[in-house]
XYZ file of C-alpha atoms in Angstrom:
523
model
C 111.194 79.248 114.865
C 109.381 79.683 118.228
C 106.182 81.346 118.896
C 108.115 84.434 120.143
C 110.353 85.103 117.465
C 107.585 84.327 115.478
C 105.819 87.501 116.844
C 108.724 89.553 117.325
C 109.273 88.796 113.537
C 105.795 90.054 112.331
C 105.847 92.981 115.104
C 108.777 94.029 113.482
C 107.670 93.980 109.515
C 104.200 95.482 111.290
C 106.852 98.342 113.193
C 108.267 99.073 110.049
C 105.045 100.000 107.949
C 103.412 101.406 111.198
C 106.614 103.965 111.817
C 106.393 104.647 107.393
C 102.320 105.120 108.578
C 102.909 107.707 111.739
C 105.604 109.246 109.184
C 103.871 109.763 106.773
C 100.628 110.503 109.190
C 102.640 112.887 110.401
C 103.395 114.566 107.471
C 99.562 114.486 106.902
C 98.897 116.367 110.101
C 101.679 119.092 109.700
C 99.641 119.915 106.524
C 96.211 119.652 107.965
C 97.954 122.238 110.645
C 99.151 124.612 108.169
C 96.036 124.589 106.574
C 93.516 125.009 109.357
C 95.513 125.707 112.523
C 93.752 125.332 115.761
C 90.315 127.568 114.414
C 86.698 127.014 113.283
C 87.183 124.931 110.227
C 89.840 122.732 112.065
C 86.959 122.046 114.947
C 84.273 121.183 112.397
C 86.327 118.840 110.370
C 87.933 116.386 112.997
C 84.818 116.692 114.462
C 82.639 115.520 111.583
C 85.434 113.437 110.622
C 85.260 112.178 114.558
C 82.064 110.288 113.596
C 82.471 108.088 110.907
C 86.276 107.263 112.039
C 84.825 106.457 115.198
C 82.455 104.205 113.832
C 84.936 102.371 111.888
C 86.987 101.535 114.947
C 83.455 100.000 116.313
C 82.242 97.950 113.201
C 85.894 97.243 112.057
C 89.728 97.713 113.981
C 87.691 97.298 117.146
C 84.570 95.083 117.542
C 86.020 93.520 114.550
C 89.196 92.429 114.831
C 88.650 91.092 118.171
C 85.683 88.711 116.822
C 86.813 87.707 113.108
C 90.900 86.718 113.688
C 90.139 83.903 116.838
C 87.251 83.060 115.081
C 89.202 83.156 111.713
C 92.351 81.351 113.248
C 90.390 78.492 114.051
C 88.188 77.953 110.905
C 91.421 78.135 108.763
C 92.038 75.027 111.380
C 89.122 73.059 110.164
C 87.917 74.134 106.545
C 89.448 73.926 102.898
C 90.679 77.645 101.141
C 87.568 77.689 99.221
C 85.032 77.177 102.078
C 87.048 79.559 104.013
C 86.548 82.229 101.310
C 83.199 81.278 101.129
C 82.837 82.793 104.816
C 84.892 85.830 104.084
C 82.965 86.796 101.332
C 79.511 86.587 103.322
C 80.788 88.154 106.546
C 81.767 90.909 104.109
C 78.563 91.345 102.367
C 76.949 91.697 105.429
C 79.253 94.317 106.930
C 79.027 96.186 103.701
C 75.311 96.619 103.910
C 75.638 97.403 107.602
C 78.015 99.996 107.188
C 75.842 101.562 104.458
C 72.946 101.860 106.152
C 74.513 103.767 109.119
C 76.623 105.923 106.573
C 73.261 106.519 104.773
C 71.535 107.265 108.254
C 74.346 109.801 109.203
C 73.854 112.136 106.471
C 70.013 112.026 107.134
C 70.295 112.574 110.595
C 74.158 115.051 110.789
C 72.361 117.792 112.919
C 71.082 115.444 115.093
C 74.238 113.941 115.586
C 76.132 116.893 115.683
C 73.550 118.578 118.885
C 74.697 115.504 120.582
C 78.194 115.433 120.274
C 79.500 119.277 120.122
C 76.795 120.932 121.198
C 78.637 124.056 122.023
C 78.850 124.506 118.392
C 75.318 125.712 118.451
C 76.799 128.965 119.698
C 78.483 130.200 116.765
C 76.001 129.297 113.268
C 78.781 129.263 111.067
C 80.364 126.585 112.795
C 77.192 124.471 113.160
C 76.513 124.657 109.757
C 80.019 123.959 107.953
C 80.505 120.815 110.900
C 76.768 119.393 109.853
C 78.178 120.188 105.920
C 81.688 118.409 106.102
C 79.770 115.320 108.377
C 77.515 114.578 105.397
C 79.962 114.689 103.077
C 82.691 112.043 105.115
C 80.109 109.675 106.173
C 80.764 107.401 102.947
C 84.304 107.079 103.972
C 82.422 104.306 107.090
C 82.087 101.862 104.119
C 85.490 102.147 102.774
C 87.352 102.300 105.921
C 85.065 99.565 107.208
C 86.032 97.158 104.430
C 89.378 98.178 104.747
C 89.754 97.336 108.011
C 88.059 93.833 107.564
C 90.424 92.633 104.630
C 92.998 93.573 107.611
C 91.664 91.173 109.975
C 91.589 88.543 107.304
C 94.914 89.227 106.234
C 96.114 88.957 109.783
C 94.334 85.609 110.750
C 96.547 84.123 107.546
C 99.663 85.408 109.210
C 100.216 88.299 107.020
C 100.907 91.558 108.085
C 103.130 93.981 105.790
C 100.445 94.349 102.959
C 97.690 95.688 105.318
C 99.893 97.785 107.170
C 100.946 99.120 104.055
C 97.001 100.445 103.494
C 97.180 103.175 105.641
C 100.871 104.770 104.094
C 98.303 104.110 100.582
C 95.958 106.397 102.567
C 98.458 109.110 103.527
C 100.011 109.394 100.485
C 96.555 109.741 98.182
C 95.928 112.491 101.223
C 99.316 114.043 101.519
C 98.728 114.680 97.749
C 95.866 116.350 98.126
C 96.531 118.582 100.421
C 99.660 119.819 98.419
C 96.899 120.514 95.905
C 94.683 122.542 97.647
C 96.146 125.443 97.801
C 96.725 125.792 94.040
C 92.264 124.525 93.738
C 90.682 127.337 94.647
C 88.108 124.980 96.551
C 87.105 125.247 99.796
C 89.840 123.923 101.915
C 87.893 121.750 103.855
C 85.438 120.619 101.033
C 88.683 119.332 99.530
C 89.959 117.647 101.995
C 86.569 115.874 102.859
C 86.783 114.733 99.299
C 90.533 113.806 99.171
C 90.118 111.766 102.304
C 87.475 109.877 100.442
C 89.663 108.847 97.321
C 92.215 107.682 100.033
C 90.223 105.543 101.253
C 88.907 103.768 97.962
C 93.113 103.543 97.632
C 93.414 101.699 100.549
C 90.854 99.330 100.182
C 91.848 99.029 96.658
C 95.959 98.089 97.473
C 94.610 94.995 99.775
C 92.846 93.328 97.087
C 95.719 91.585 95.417
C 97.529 89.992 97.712
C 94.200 88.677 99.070
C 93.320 87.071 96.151
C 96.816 85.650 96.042
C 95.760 83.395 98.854
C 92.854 82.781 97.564
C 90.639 85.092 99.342
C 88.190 87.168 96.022
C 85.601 89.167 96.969
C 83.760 89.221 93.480
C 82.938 85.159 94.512
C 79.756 84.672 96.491
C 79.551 82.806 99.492
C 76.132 81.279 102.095
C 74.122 84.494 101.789
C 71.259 82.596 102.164
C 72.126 80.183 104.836
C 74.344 83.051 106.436
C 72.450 83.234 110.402
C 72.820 79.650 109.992
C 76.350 78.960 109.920
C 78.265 78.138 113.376
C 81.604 80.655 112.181
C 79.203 83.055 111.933
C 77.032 82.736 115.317
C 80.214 82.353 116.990
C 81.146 86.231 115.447
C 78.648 87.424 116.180
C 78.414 86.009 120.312
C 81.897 87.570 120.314
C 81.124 90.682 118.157
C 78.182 92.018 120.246
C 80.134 92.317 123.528
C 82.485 94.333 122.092
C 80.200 96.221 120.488
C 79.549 97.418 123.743
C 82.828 97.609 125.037
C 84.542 99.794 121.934
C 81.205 101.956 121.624
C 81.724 102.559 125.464
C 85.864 103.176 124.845
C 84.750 105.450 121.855
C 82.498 107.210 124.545
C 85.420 108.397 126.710
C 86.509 110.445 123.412
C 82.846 111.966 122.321
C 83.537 112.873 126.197
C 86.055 114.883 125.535
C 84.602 116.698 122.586
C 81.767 117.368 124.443
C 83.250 119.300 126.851
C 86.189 120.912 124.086
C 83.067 122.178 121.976
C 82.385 124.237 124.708
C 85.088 127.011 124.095
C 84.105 129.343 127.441
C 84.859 126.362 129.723
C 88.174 124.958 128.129
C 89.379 127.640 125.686
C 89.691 128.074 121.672
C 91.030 125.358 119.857
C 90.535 122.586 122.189
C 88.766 120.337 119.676
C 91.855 120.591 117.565
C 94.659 120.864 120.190
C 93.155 117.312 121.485
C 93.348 115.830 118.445
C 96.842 117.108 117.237
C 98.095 115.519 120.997
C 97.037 112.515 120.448
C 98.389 112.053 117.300
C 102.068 112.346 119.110
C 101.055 109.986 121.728
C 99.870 107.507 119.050
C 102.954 107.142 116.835
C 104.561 105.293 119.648
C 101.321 103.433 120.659
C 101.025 102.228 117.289
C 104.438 101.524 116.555
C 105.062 99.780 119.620
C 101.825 98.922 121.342
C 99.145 97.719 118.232
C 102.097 96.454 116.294
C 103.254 94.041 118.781
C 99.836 93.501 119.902
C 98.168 93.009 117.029
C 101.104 89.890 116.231
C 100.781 88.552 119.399
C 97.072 88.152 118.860
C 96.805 85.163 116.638
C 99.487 83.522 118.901
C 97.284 83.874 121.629
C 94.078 83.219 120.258
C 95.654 79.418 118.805
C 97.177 79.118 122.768
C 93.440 79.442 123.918
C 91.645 77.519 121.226
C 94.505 74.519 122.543
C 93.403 75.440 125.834
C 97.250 76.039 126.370
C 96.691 78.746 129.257
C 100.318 78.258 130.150
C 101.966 79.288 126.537
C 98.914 81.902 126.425
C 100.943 83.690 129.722
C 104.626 83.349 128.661
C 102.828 85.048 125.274
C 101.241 87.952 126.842
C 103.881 88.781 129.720
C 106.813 88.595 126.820
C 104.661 90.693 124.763
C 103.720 93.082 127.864
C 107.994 93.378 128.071
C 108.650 93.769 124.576
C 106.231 97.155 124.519
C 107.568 98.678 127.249
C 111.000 98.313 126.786
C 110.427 100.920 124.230
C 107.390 102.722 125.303
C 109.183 103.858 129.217
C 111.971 105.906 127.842
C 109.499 107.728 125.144
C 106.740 108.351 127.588
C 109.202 109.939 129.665
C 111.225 112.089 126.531
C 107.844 113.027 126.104
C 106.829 114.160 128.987
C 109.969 116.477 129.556
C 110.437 117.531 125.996
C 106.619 118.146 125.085
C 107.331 121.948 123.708
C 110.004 121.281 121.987
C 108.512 118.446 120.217
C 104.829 120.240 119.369
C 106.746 122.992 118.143
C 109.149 121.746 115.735
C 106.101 118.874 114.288
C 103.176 121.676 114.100
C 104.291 125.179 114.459
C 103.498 126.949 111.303
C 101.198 128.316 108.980
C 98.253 129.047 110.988
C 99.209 127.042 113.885
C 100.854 129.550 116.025
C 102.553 129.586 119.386
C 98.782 129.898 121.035
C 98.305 126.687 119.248
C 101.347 125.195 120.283
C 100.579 126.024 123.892
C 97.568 124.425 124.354
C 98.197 121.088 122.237
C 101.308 120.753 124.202
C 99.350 120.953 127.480
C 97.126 118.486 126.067
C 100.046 116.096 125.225
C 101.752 116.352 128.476
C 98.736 114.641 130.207
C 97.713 112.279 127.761
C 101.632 110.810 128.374
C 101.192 110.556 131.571
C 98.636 107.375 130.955
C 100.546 105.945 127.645
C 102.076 102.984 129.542
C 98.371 102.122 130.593
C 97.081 102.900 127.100
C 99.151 99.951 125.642
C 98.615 97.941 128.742
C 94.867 97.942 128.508
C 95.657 97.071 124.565
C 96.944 93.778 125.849
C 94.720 92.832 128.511
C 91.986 93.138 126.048
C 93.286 91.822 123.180
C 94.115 88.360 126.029
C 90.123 88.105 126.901
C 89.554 88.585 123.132
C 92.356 85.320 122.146
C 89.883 83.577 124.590
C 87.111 84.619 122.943
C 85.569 87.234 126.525
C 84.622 90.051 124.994
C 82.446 90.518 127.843
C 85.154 91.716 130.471
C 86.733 94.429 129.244
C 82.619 95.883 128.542
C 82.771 95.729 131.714
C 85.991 97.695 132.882
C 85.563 99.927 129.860
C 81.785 100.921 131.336
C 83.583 101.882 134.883
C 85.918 103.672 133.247
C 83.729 106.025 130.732
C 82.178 106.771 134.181
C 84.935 107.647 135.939
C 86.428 109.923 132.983
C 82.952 111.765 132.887
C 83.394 112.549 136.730
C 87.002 113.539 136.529
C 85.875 115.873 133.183
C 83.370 117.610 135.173
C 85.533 117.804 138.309
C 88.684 119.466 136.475
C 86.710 121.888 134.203
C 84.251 122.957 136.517
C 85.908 122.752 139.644
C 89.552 122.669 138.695
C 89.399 124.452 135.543
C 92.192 122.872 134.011
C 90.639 122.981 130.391
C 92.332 121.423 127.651
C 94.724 120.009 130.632
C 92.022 118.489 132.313
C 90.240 116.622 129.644
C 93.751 114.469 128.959
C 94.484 113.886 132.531
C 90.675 112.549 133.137
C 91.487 110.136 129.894
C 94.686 108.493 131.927
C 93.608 108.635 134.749
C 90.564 106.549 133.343
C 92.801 104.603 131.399
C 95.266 103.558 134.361
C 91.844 102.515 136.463
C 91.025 100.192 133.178
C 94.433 98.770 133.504
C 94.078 97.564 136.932
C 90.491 96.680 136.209
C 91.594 94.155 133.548
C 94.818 92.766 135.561
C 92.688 91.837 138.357
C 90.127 90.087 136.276
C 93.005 87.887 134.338
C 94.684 87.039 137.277
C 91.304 85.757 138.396
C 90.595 84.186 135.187
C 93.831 82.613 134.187
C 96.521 83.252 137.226
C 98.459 85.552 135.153
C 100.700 87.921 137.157
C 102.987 90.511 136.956
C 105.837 89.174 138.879
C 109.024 90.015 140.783
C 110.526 89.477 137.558
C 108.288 91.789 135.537
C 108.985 94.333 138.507
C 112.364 94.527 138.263
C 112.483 94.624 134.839
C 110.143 97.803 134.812
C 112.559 98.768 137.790
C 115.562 98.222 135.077
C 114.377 99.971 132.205
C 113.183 103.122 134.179
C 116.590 103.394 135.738
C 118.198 103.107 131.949
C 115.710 105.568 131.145
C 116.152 108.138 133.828
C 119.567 107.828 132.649
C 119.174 108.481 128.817
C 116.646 111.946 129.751
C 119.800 113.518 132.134
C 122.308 113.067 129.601
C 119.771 114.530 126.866
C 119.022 117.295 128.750
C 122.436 118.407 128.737
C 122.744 117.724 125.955
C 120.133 120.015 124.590
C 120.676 122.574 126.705
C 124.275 122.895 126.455
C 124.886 122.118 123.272
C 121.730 122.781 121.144
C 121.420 125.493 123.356
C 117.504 124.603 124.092
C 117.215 124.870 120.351
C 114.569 122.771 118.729
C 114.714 121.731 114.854
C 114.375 118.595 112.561
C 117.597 117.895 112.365
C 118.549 118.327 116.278
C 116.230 116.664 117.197
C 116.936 113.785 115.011
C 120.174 113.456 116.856
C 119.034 113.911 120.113
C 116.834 110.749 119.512
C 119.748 108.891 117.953
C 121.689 110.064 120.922
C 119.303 108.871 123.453
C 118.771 105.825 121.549
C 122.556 104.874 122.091
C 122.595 105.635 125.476
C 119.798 104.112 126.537
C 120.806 101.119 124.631
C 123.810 100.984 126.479
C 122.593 101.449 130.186
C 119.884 98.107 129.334
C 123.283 96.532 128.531
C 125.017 97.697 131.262
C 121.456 97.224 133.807
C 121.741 93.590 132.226
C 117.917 94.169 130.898
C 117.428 90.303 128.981
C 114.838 91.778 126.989
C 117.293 93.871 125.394
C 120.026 91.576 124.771
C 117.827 88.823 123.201
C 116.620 91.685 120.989
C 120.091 92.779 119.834
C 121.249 89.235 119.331
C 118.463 89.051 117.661
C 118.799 91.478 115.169
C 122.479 90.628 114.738
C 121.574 87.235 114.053
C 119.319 88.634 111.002
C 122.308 90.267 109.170
């Protein structure tokens, strides 16, 4: 099997589980709507809950992953099992007691934290005091979520995929169910979900530990704790964790950005802490599905083509992974873009989250589209400095473009006032400047190049798409009438699907055809 089918294989089993995750996530976020709408509690939970998730991505999906799996890759290339587990179990340790220091320091220091981040909470003392509240009680979650997302990057750097991306439908599910619950508790709603999300997370820590210790990775076994500093795996971590360090706590930035400004409800509106966050969990179930999936198998490929020093096989990698994403992610950006009520409406709309709600979340996701092609891009790009162990470039672009989103925030709210609108088209626009940050610097570092090929296959697949959004329009309008539901909408995506598949094959997109022979060939 080549390297590409290799990845297309494990982007596919890591699809699968990540469409059951956004599913299932989504199912998760309809209830948190229905429970807390766009108000007060729903602004003090995501933003308490903002932190520690936020921190996680730093100490673990982020910084993490980009340091242990090259670093990982190559030490499974020159040590035994045992002495690999050896260095699992003491990078562990030491992550643990990191990650519990900082969880410990949050709840200390929540008010703190909280004047820093949504300040214009201070306002209203009710708010201020049930966001400082819920952030003490969801700091723990750090630890789990941290070692959760570390037995992922092991997993990963042994070529196995489905189990960890099973963890986070074993965190919906544990929350799903308690949020069916709550109603019937007589608890505070968001006390109970601050403690339900906490229980989740001991679940998904808990359903990676077996299929870890299949391949001979168990945590209860000790390790070089005393000689840890000492060991070259581990110096090399943490010359590659450090960097990006920087360069996800300056990423992360851009968002504590946004909630900055959201907190303050007399520039951008009520409910723009909530209508942010409800956006961008539509523009990240095809991010994930597509984007991390894809990227996330294409990094081991490319961090084994770098440790070879194989620069060449490193390109064909990334530009086949680059064409793979957005064959997909071009005709949902754009169904997205020009069915964006519709599609907040029939996902959210109910309970408490009215058609205020809906109106401001699905300004919100109309701009954050407009920069998902560069989202996934800038996925890539990174994760290609990472494979050659950089983490210092994309600090770098990432730095430029926190300070162009805090310009473009100010200059849209204050001079534009675009509110909730504004704060997501700052983010793309930031995100599309990172993109051509990063392309410039790989084409400098390696010669990579988006080519008259590449072109004209984005040329291709935006035609095909163009195509697939005039015949759905008619479709909806003049047969569903402009009527949105589950169940039309179901088969206006299966419609689309089909004719979009059909114009590739028409367009004579490769991409596409190698993917359908593909999957007939797997039947």
């Amino acid at each position: 099997m080549t390297e590409q089918r290799a990845i297309f294989r494990s982007a596919s089993v890591l699809g699968f589980f990540t469409v059951v995750s956004r599913a299932t996530g989504f199912l998760r976020d309809v209830l948190l709507a229905s429970l807390f709408g766009t108000g007060m509690a729903a602004a003090a939970f995501f933003v308490a809950f903002k932190i520690p998730n936020t921190l996680r991505d730093i100490l673990g999906e982020g910084a993490g992953n980009a340091a242990f799996v090259p670093v990982f890759c190559e030490e499974l290339t020159k040590r035994s099992r045992a002495e690999f587990a050896k260095l699992v179990n003491s990078v562990w340790v030491f992550l643990l007691v990191i990650s519990g220091v900082i969880s410990a320091a949050g709840i200390v220091f929540a008010p703190l934290l909280i004047g820093v981040i949504a300040p214009g909470f201070r306002q209203d003392p009710a708010q201020w005091q049930l966001t400082v509240h819920l952030t003490r009680l969801l700091f723990p979650y750090l630890i789990l979520i941290t070692t959760s997302t570390f037995l992922m990057s092991v997993a990963n750097a042994l070529r196995s995929f489905a189990v960890p991306a099973c963890a986070s439908v074993v965190f919906n599910l544990l929350l799903i169910s308690g949020l069916l619950a709550i109603p019937r508790m007589g608890w505070p709603p968001a006390d109970a979900v601050a403690l339900f999300v906490l229980l989740a997370g001991v679940g998904q820590v808990l359903i990676q530990v077996p299929s870890l210790r299949r391949q001979g990775i168990d945590l209860r076994r000790g390790g070089f704790l005393r000689d840890f500093f000492r060991q070259e795996p581990v110096r090399r971590i943490g010359r590659l964790i450090l960097p990006r360090l920087l360069g996800t706590s300056v990423y992360q930035l851009n968002i504590f950005v946004d909630t900055i400004f959201a907190s303050f409800t007399s520039l951008v509106g009520t409910g723009a802490i909530a209508a942010i966050y409800f956006a961008n969990r539509i523009i990240l179930f095809p991010f994930a599905v597509f984007g991390v999936s894809i990227a996330t198998a294409a990094l081991p490929a490319m961090a084994t083509d770098s440790a070879q020093r194989d620069y060449g096989r490193l390109k064909a990698t990334l530009i086949f992974s680059l064409r793979g994403v957005y064959l997909f992610l071009v005709p949902l950006t754009l169904a997205i873009l020009v069915f964006t009520v519709p599609l907040v409406r029939i996902v959210f709309e109910r309970g408490r989250f009215d058609a205020a709600s809906t109106q401001i979340t699905s300004q919100a996701v109309f701009f954050y589209a407009l920069g998902l092609l560069a989202y996934a891009g800038v996925r890539f790009f990174s994760h290609a400095f990472y494979a050659m162990q950089d983490t210092l470039t994309p600090v770098k672009t990432a730095a430029v473009a926190l300070f162009l989103n805090v310009v473009l925030n100010s200059f849209f709210v204050f001079v534009l006032h675009l509110r909730v609108a504004g704060l997501a088209l700052a983010s793309s626009i930031s995100a599309t400047v990172n993109f051509l940050l990063l392309y410039a610097r790989l084409r400098k570092a390696v010669g990579f190049q988006l080519d008259r090929e590449f072109c004209l296959f984005i040329f291709r697949t935006t035609l095909a798409a163009c195509g697939m959004i005039v015949t759905l329009l008619i479709v909806f309008n003049r047969v569903f009438f402009g009527q949105a539901s589950w169940a039309l909408m179901a088969a206006l995506a299966a419609s689309g699907a089909g004719v979009y598949g059909l114009l590739l094959w028409v367009l004579d997109v490769k991409e596409a055809r190698a993917l359908g022979s593909w999957l007939l060939a797997r039947r």
